[in-house]
CSV table of C-alpha atoms in Angstrom, one decimal:
chain,number,residue,atom,x,y,z
B,681,GLU,CA,-4.6,26.5,-25.7
B,682,ARG,CA,-2.6,26.9,-22.5
B,683,GLN,CA,-4.4,23.9,-20.9
B,684,LYS,CA,-3.6,21.8,-24.0
B,685,GLU,CA,0.1,22.7,-23.8
B,686,ARG,CA,0.1,22.0,-20.0
B,687,LYS,CA,-1.4,18.5,-20.5
B,688,LYS,CA,1.5,17.5,-22.7
B,689,GLY,CA,3.9,17.5,-19.7
B,690,LYS,CA,3.9,15.4,-16.6
B,691,THR,CA,5.1,16.8,-13.3
B,692,VAL,CA,5.0,15.4,-9.7
B,693,LEU,CA,5.2,18.0,-7.0
B,694,GLY,CA,4.6,17.7,-3.3
B,695,LEU,CA,4.1,17.0,-0.5
B,696,LEU,CA,1.1,19.1,0.5
B,697,VAL,CA,-2.2,19.0,2.3
B,698,SER,CA,-3.7,22.5,1.8
B,699,GLU,CA,-6.4,23.5,-0.7
B,700,LEU,CA,-4.9,27.0,-1.0
B,701,THR,CA,-1.5,25.6,-1.8
B,702,PHE,CA,-3.0,23.4,-4.5
B,703,VAL,CA,-4.7,26.4,-6.1
B,704,PHE,CA,-1.4,28.3,-6.1
B,705,LEU,CA,0.6,25.4,-7.6
B,706,LEU,CA,-2.0,24.7,-10.3
B,707,SER,CA,-2.0,28.3,-11.3
B,708,LEU,CA,1.7,28.3,-12.1
B,709,PRO,CA,2.7,28.0,-15.8
B,710,LEU,CA,3.9,24.4,-15.4
B,711,PRO,CA,2.8,21.2,-17.0
B,712,LEU,CA,-0.3,20.0,-15.1
B,713,PRO,CA,1.2,18.3,-12.0
B,714,ARG,CA,0.3,15.2,-10.2
B,715,LEU,CA,0.4,16.3,-6.6
B,716,PRO,CA,1.2,13.9,-3.7
B,717,VAL,CA,-1.1,14.6,-0.7
B,718,GLY,CA,-0.2,13.8,2.8
B,719,ILE,CA,2.2,14.8,5.6
B,720,GLY,CA,3.0,12.6,8.5
B,721,SER,CA,0.6,9.7,7.9
B,722,GLY,CA,3.1,7.2,6.5
B,723,ALA,CA,4.0,4.0,8.4
B,724,VAL,CA,7.7,5.0,8.7
B,725,CYS,CA,7.2,8.8,8.8
B,726,THR,CA,8.0,10.7,12.0
B,727,THR,CA,7.3,14.2,10.7
B,728,ARG,CA,4.4,14.8,13.1
B,729,LYS,CA,6.4,13.7,16.0
B,730,GLN,CA,9.6,15.6,15.0
B,731,THR,CA,8.0,18.8,13.7
B,732,GLY,CA,4.4,18.9,14.9
B,733,VAL,CA,3.3,19.3,11.3
B,734,GLY,CA,0.6,17.2,9.7
B,735,TYR,CA,-3.0,16.8,8.6
B,736,PRO,CA,-5.6,14.0,8.8
B,737,GLN,CA,-5.0,12.1,5.6
B,738,LEU,CA,-8.6,11.5,4.4
B,739,SER,CA,-9.5,15.2,5.1
B,740,ALA,CA,-6.5,16.3,3.1
B,741,VAL,CA,-7.4,14.0,0.2
B,742,ILE,CA,-11.0,15.3,0.1
B,743,GLU,CA,-10.1,18.9,0.2
B,744,CYS,CA,-7.2,18.8,-2.2
B,745,ALA,CA,-9.1,16.6,-4.7
B,746,ASP,CA,-11.8,19.2,-4.9
B,747,ALA,CA,-9.3,22.0,-5.6
B,748,ALA,CA,-7.2,19.9,-8.1
B,749,HIS,CA,-10.1,18.6,-10.2
B,750,GLY,CA,-11.6,22.0,-10.5
B,751,LEU,CA,-8.3,23.0,-12.3
B,752,SER,CA,-7.8,19.8,-14.3
B,753,GLY,CA,-5.1,18.6,-11.9
B,754,HIS,CA,-4.6,15.2,-10.3
B,755,ILE,CA,-3.7,14.1,-6.8
B,756,ILE,CA,-1.8,11.1,-5.3
B,757,ALA,CA,-3.0,10.0,-1.9
B,758,ASP,CA,0.4,9.4,-0.3
B,759,GLY,CA,0.5,7.6,3.1
B,760,GLY,CA,-1.9,6.4,5.7
B,761,CYS,CA,-3.2,3.2,4.1
B,762,THR,CA,-3.1,0.2,6.4
B,763,CYS,CA,-5.6,-2.2,4.7
B,764,PRO,CA,-7.4,-2.6,1.4
B,765,GLY,CA,-10.4,-0.6,2.8
B,766,ASP,CA,-8.1,2.4,3.2
B,767,ILE,CA,-7.2,2.3,-0.5
B,768,ALA,CA,-10.9,2.3,-1.4
B,769,LYS,CA,-11.5,5.3,0.9
B,770,ALA,CA,-8.7,7.2,-0.7
B,771,PHE,CA,-10.3,6.7,-4.2
B,772,GLY,CA,-13.7,7.5,-2.6
B,773,GLY,CA,-12.2,10.7,-1.3
B,774,GLY,CA,-11.2,11.8,-4.8
B,775,ALA,CA,-7.7,10.5,-5.2
B,776,ASP,CA,-6.6,9.7,-8.7
B,777,PHE,CA,-3.7,7.6,-7.6
B,778,VAL,CA,-2.8,5.9,-4.3
B,779,MET,CA,0.8,5.5,-3.1
B,780,LEU,CA,1.6,2.5,-0.9
B,781,GLY,CA,4.8,1.8,1.1
B,782,GLY,CA,4.3,-0.2,4.3
B,783,MET,CA,1.5,-2.3,2.7
B,784,LEU,CA,4.0,-3.5,0.1
B,785,ALA,CA,7.0,-3.8,2.3
B,786,GLY,CA,8.5,-7.2,3.0
B,787,HIS,CA,7.8,-8.8,-0.3
B,788,ASP,CA,10.3,-10.3,-2.8
B,789,GLU,CA,9.6,-7.4,-5.2
B,790,SER,CA,10.0,-4.6,-2.7
B,791,GLY,CA,13.4,-2.9,-2.0
B,792,GLY,CA,15.4,-3.3,1.1
B,793,GLN,CA,18.0,-5.7,2.4
B,794,THR,CA,16.9,-9.1,3.4
B,795,ILE,CA,18.2,-10.3,6.8
B,796,GLU,CA,17.7,-13.6,8.8
B,797,ARG,CA,17.5,-13.9,12.5
B,798,ASP,CA,16.6,-17.0,14.6
B,799,GLY,CA,15.4,-18.8,11.5
B,800,ARG,CA,13.1,-16.0,10.4
B,801,LYS,CA,13.5,-13.6,7.4
B,802,TYR,CA,13.0,-9.9,7.5
B,803,LYS,CA,13.3,-7.0,5.0
B,804,ILE,CA,14.6,-3.6,5.9
B,805,PHE,CA,12.0,-0.8,5.3
B,806,TYR,CA,12.7,2.9,5.8
B,807,GLY,CA,11.2,6.3,5.2
B,808,MET,CA,12.7,8.6,2.6
B,809,SER,CA,13.3,11.3,5.2
B,810,SER,CA,15.0,8.8,7.5
B,811,ALA,CA,18.6,8.9,8.4
B,812,THR,CA,19.1,5.6,6.5
B,813,ALA,CA,17.7,7.2,3.3
B,814,MET,CA,19.7,10.4,3.6
B,815,HIS,CA,22.9,8.6,4.2
B,816,LYS,CA,22.2,6.4,1.2
B,817,TYR,CA,21.2,9.1,-1.2
B,818,ALA,CA,22.5,12.4,0.1
B,819,GLY,CA,25.6,11.4,2.0
B,820,GLY,CA,24.1,12.0,5.4
B,821,VAL,CA,21.7,14.1,7.4
B,822,ALA,CA,22.2,17.8,6.7
B,823,GLU,CA,23.4,19.9,9.7
B,824,TYR,CA,20.4,22.2,9.5
B,825,ARG,CA,17.7,19.5,9.8
B,826,SER,CA,16.9,16.2,11.5
B,827,SER,CA,15.6,12.8,10.4
B,828,GLU,CA,11.9,12.6,9.9
B,829,GLY,CA,11.6,8.9,9.3
B,830,LYS,CA,12.4,5.6,10.9
B,831,THR,CA,14.0,2.3,9.8
B,832,VAL,CA,12.1,-0.9,10.6
B,833,GLU,CA,12.4,-4.7,10.0
B,834,VAL,CA,9.3,-6.1,8.3
B,835,PRO,CA,8.7,-9.9,8.4
B,836,TYR,CA,9.3,-11.5,5.0
B,837,ARG,CA,6.1,-12.0,3.1
B,838,GLY,CA,7.1,-13.8,-0.1
B,839,PRO,CA,5.9,-13.0,-3.6
B,840,ILE,CA,3.6,-9.9,-3.9
B,841,GLU,CA,1.0,-11.4,-6.3
B,842,LYS,CA,-1.5,-12.6,-3.7
B,843,THR,CA,-1.2,-9.4,-1.7
B,844,ILE,CA,-2.0,-7.3,-4.8
B,845,GLN,CA,-5.0,-9.6,-5.6
B,846,ASP,CA,-6.2,-9.0,-2.0
B,847,PHE,CA,-6.0,-5.3,-2.5
B,848,LEU,CA,-7.8,-5.3,-5.9
B,849,GLY,CA,-10.5,-7.6,-4.5
B,850,GLY,CA,-11.2,-5.1,-1.7
B,851,VAL,CA,-11.4,-2.2,-4.1
B,852,ARG,CA,-13.6,-4.1,-6.6
B,853,SER,CA,-16.0,-5.1,-3.8
B,854,ALA,CA,-16.1,-1.5,-2.5
B,855,CYS,CA,-17.3,-0.4,-6.0
B,856,THR,CA,-20.1,-3.0,-5.9
B,857,TYR,CA,-21.3,-1.9,-2.5
B,858,VAL,CA,-21.6,1.7,-3.5
B,859,GLY,CA,-22.8,1.1,-7.0
B,860,ALA,CA,-19.7,2.4,-8.9
B,861,ALA,CA,-19.4,0.7,-12.3
B,862,HIS,CA,-15.9,2.2,-12.8
B,863,LEU,CA,-13.2,3.3,-10.4
B,864,LYS,CA,-13.5,7.0,-11.4
B,865,GLU,CA,-17.2,6.8,-10.2
B,866,LEU,CA,-16.2,5.8,-6.7
B,867,SER,CA,-15.8,9.3,-5.4
B,868,LYS,CA,-19.2,10.3,-6.8
B,869,ARG,CA,-20.9,7.3,-5.0
B,870,THR,CA,-19.2,7.7,-1.7
B,871,THR,CA,-20.5,9.4,1.5
B,872,PHE,CA,-18.2,9.5,4.6
B,873,ILE,CA,-19.6,9.3,8.1
B,874,ARG,CA,-17.5,10.0,11.2
B,875,VAL,CA,-17.5,7.0,13.6
B,876,THR,CA,-15.9,6.1,16.9
B,877,MET,CA,-15.3,2.4,16.1
B,878,GLN,CA,-14.8,1.1,12.6
B,879,LEU,CA,-14.2,-2.6,13.3
B,880,ASN,CA,-15.8,-5.2,15.6
B,881,GLN,CA,-12.7,-6.4,17.6
B,882,VAL,CA,-14.4,-9.1,19.8
B,883,PHE,CA,-12.5,-11.9,18.3
B,884,SER,CA,-9.4,-10.0,17.1
B,885,GLN,CA,-7.2,-12.1,19.4
B,886,ASN,CA,-8.6,-15.4,18.3
B,887,GLU,CA,-8.1,-15.1,14.5
B,888,VAL,CA,-6.4,-18.0,12.8
B,889,ALA,CA,-5.0,-18.4,9.4
B,890,HIS,CA,-7.1,-19.9,6.6
B,891,ARG,CA,-7.8,-23.6,7.2
B,892,VAL,CA,-8.5,-26.3,4.7
B,893,PRO,CA,-11.6,-28.3,5.7
B,894,ASP,CA,-10.9,-31.8,6.9
B,895,SER,CA,-12.9,-33.3,4.0
B,896,ASP,CA,-10.6,-31.6,1.5
B,897,LYS,CA,-7.5,-32.7,3.4
B,898,SER,CA,-8.6,-36.3,3.3
B,899,LYS,CA,-9.2,-36.0,-0.5
B,900,ASP,CA,-5.7,-34.5,-0.9
B,901,THR,CA,-4.2,-37.2,1.3
B,902,ALA,CA,-6.0,-40.0,-0.7
B,903,GLY,CA,-4.9,-38.4,-3.9
B,904,ALA,CA,-1.3,-38.2,-2.8
B,905,ALA,CA,-1.4,-41.8,-1.6
B,906,THR,CA,-2.8,-43.0,-4.9
B,907,GLU,CA,-0.1,-41.1,-6.8
B,908,ALA,CA,2.6,-42.5,-4.6
B,909,GLY,CA,1.2,-46.1,-5.0
B,910,GLU,CA,1.2,-45.7,-8.8
B,911,ALA,CA,4.7,-44.3,-8.8
B,912,ALA,CA,5.9,-47.3,-6.7
B,913,ALA,CA,4.2,-49.8,-8.9
B,914,ASN,CA,5.7,-48.3,-12.1
B,915,ALA,CA,9.2,-47.9,-10.6
B,916,PRO,CA,11.9,-50.3,-11.8
B,917,ALA,CA,13.1,-52.9,-9.3
B,918,VAL,CA,16.2,-51.9,-7.4
B,919,PRO,CA,18.4,-54.4,-5.7
B,920,SER,CA,18.7,-53.8,-1.9
B,921,ASP,CA,20.6,-55.3,0.9
B,922,GLY,CA,19.0,-57.2,3.8
B,923,ALA,CA,18.4,-54.0,5.9
B,924,GLY,CA,16.5,-52.4,3.0
B,925,ALA,CA,14.4,-55.5,2.5
B,926,ALA,CA,13.5,-55.6,6.2
B,927,GLU,CA,12.5,-52.0,6.1
C-alpha cells in the first residue's frame, strides 16, 4: 500500500552518485523520486576543479541504477554526454532518463542570449551553478560559496530538429546492434568493456561536411535551369530601355 501511495507523487531530488545515498533517499517516506545522477561531468560544470568532488559518470549511473531499480525508483543520467553514443551508453548503464545540456546548446529552441561577432552568431550557455546563473536567479553568488560553473559562447546551430533526429538514430542503431527490441531492454543487453582508445582518429583532422555527389548536383542544376527557362517563357513581356535590351 505504501508503494502504491508513493507512486502517485513525482519528485526530483539530486544530485548524487553514491549507491548508499540512493538507498537512504528511497527509504524516506516521500513520493518515489527521480534522482539525477552525476557530479562534475557536465560541459559547463567546474565542480571537480573547484571542490575536488566528482565521480566517473558511467560508473555512477551503473551503481545507482542498480540500487534505484531494486527499490522501484528511477534515475536521470545528468551530464557527461558528448555524442549520441554516450546517450546509448547511459541507457545501457541503466538510466531511465538522460539529461542533456551542451549537446542541445546553440539551437533556436535552446535558452541563452544570441550574439553576433565578425559575421558569426553565437548563443550564451552557462552552468546552473555558475556566477551567471546565480546572479540571474539568486541575486548573486552567496558569500559562503563560490561559482561551480562557467559561461561559454556556443556557435549558433539553427533549428534543433536534425540534431534530435541524429541522436535518435544513434540510439535506435545501438538497440539493433545489441538486440534490444525496446529501449528498456538496452540495459539488459549491454556489456561494458574498459578500453584505452574508443575511436580511430587517423583522419579526424581531414573530415569534411556532407557532400552532394557531382551527378546529383548536375541534375539539380539542370532542373533549376529548366524551371528558370519555363518561368522566363511564361513571363509577360516587359518593356526595357536600350541598356536592358543589350544585356
